[in-house]
Coordinates of N, CA, C and O in Angstrom, one line a residue:
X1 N 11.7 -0.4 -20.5 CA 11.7 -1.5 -19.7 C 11.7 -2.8 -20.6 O 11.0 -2.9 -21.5
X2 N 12.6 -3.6 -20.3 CA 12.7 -4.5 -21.0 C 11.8 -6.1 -20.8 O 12.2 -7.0 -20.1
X3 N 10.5 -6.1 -21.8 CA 9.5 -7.0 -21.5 C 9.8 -8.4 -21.5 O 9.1 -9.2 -20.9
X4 N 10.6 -8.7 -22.0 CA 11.1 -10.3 -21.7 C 11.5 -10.5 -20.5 O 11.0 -11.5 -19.9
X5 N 12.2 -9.8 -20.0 CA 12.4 -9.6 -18.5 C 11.6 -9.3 -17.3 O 11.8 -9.6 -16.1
X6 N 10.3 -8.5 -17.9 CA 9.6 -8.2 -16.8 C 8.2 -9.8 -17.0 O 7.5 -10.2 -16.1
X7 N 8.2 -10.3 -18.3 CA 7.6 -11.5 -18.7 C 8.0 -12.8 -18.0 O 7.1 -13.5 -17.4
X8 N 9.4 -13.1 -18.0 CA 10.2 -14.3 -17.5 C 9.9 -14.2 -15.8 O 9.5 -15.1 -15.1
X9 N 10.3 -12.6 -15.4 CA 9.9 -12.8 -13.8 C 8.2 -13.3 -13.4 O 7.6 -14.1 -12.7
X10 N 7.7 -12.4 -14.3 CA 6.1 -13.3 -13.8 C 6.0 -14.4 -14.0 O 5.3 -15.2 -13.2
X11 N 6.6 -14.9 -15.2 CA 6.1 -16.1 -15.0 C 6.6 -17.3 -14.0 O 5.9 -18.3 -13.8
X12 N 8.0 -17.2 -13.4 CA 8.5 -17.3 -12.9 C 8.2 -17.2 -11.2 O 8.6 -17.9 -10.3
X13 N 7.5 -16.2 -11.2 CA 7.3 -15.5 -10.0 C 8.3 -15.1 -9.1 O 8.5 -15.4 -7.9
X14 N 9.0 -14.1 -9.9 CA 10.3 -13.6 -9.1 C 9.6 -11.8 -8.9 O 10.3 -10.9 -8.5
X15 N 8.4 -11.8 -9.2 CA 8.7 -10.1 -9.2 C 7.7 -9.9 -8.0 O 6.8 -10.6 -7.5
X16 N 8.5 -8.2 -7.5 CA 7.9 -8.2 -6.1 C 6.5 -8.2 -5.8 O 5.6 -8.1 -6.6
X17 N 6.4 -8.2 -4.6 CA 5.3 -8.3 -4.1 C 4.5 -6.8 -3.7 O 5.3 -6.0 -3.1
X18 N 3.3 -6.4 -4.0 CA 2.6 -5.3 -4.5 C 2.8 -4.6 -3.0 O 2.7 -5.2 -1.9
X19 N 3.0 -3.0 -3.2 CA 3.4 -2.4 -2.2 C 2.0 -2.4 -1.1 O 1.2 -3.2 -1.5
X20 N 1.8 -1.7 0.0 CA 1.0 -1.8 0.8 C -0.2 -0.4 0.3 O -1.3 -0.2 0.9
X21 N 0.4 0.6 -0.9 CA -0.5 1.3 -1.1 C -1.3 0.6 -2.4 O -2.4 1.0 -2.8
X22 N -0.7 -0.2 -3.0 CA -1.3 -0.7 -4.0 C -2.8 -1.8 -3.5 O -3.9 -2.1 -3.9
X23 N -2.0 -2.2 -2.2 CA -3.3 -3.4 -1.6 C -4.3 -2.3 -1.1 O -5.4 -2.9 -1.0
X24 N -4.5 -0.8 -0.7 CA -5.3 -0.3 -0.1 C -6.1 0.8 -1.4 O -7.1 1.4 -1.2
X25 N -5.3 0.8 -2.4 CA -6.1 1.0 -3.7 C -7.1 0.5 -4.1 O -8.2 1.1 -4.3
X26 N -6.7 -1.0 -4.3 CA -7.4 -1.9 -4.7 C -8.8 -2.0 -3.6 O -10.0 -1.7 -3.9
X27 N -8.4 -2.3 -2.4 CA -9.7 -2.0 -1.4 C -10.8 -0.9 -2.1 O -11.9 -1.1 -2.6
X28 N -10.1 0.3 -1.9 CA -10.9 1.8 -2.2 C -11.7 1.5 -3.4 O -12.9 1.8 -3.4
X29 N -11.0 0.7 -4.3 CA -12.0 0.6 -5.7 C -13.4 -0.1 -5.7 O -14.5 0.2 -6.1
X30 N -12.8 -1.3 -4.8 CA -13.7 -2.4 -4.7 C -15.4 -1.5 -3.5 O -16.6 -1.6 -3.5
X31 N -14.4 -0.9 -2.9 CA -15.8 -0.8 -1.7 C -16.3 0.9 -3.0 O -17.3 1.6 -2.6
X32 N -15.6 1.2 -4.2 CA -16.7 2.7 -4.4 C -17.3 1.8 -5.5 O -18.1 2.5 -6.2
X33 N -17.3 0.5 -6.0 CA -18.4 0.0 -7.1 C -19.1 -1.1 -6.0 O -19.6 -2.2 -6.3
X34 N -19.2 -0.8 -5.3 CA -20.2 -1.8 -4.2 C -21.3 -0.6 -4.3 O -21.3 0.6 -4.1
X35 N -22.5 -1.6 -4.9 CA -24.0 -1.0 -4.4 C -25.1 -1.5 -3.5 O -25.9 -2.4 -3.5
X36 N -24.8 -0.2 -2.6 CA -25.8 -0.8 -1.2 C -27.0 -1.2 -1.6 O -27.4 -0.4 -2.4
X37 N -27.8 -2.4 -1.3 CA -28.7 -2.4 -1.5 C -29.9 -2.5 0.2 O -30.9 -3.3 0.2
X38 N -29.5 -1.7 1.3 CA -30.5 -1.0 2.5 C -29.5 -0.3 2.8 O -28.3 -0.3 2.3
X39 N -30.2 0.3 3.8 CA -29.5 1.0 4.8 C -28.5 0.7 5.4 O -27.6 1.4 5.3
X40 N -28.3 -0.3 6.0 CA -27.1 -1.4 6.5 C -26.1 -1.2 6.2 O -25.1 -0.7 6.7
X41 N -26.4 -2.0 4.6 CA -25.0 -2.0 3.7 C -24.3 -0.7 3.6 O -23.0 -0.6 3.7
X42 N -25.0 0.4 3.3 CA -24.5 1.7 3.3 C -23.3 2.2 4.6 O -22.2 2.7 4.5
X43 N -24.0 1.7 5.6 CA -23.5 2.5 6.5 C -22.1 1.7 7.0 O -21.1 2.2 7.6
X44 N -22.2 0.0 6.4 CA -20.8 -0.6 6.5 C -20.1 -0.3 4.8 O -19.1 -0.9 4.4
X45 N -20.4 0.1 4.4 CA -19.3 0.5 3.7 C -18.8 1.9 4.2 O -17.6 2.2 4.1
X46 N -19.9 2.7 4.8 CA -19.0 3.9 5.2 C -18.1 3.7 6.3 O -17.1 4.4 6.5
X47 N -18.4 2.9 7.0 CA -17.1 2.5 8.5 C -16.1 1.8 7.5 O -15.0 1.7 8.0
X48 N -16.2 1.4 6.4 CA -15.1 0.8 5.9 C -14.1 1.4 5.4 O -12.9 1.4 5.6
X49 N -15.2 2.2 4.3 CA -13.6 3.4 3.9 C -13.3 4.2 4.7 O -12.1 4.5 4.6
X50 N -13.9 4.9 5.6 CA -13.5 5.6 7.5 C -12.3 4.7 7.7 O -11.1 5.0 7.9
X51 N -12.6 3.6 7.7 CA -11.1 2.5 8.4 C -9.8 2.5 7.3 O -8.6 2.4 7.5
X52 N -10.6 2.7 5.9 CA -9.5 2.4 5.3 C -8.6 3.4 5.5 O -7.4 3.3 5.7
X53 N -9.4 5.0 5.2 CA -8.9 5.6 5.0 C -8.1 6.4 6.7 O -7.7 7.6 6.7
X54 N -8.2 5.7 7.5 CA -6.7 5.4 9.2 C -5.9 4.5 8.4 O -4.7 4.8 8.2
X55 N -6.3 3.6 7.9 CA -5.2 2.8 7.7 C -4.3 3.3 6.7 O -3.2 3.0 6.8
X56 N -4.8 4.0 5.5 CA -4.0 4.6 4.9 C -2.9 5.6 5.7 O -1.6 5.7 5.7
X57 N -4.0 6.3 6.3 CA -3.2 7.4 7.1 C -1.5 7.0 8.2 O -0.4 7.5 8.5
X58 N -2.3 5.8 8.7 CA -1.4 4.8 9.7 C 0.2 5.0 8.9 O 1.3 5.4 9.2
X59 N -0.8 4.0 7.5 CA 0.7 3.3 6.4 C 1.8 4.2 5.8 O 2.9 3.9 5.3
X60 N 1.1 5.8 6.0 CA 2.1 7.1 5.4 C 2.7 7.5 6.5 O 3.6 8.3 6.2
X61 N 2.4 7.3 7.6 CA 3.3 7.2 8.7 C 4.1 6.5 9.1 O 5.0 7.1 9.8
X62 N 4.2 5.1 8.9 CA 5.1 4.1 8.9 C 6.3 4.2 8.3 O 7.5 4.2 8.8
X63 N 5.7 4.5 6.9 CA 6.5 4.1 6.0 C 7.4 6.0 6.1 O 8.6 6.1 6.1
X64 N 6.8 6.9 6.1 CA 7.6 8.2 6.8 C 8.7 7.6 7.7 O 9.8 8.0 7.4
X65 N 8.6 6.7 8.7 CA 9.2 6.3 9.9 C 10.5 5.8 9.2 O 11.7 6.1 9.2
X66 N 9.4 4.6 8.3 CA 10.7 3.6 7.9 C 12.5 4.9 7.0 O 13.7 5.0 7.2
X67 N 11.5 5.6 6.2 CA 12.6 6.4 5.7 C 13.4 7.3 6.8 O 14.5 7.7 6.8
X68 N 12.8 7.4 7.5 CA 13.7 8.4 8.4 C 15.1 7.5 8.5 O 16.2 7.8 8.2
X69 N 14.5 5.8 9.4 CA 15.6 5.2 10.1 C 16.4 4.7 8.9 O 17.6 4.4 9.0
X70 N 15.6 4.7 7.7 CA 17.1 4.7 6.8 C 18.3 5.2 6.8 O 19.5 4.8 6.7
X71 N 17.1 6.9 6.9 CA 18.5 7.9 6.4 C 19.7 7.6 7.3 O 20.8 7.1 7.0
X72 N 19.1 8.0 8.9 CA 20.0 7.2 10.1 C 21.0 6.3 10.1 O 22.0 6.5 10.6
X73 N 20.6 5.1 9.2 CA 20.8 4.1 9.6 C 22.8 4.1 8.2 O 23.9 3.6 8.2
X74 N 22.0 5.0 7.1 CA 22.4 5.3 5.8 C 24.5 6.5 6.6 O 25.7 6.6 6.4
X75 N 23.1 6.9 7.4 CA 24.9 8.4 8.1 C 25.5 7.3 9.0 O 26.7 7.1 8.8
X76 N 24.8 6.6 10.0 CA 25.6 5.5 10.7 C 26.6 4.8 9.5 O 27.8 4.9 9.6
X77 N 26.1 4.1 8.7 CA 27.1 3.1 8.1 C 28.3 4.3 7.0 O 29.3 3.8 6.4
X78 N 28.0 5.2 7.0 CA 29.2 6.5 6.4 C 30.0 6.9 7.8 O 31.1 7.3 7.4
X79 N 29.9 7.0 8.6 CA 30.3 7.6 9.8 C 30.9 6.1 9.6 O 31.3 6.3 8.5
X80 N 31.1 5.2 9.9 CA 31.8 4.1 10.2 C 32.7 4.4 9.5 O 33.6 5.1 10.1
X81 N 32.9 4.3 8.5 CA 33.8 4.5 7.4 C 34.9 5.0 7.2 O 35.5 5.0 6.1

């Protein structure tokens, strides 16, 4: 990879924007160095990664979807042809 290039887009701010499993990473990390301090806190961090971890589930579904209607979309524009 060529680092001048991947250097210039940052600084720049041409490089893309962090995929949707990278933002639900970052979540996961943050809520397992969280230390409950009662009972409370405990039990909302466990509805939290419970939620995260639908929404992950949700986002590998989606994005399953999204590739399908590619492929679709991929034989549509060859079938034109």
């Amino acid at each position: 990879m060529d680092f001048r290039r991947v250097t210039r887009q940052f600084l720049l701010g041409e490089s893309a924007a962090p995929s949707i499993a990278s933002y639900i990473q970052s979540i996961s990390e943050v809520l397992q160095s969280i230390t409950p301090r009662s009972r409370t806190d405990e039990r909302r961090i466990e509805v939290a990664k419970a939620n995260l971890k639908e929404v992950k589930r949700h986002s590998r579904r989606l994005q399953e979807r999204v590739n399908v209607l590619e492929e679709q979309i991929q034989v549509l524009e060859e079938s034109k042809e």
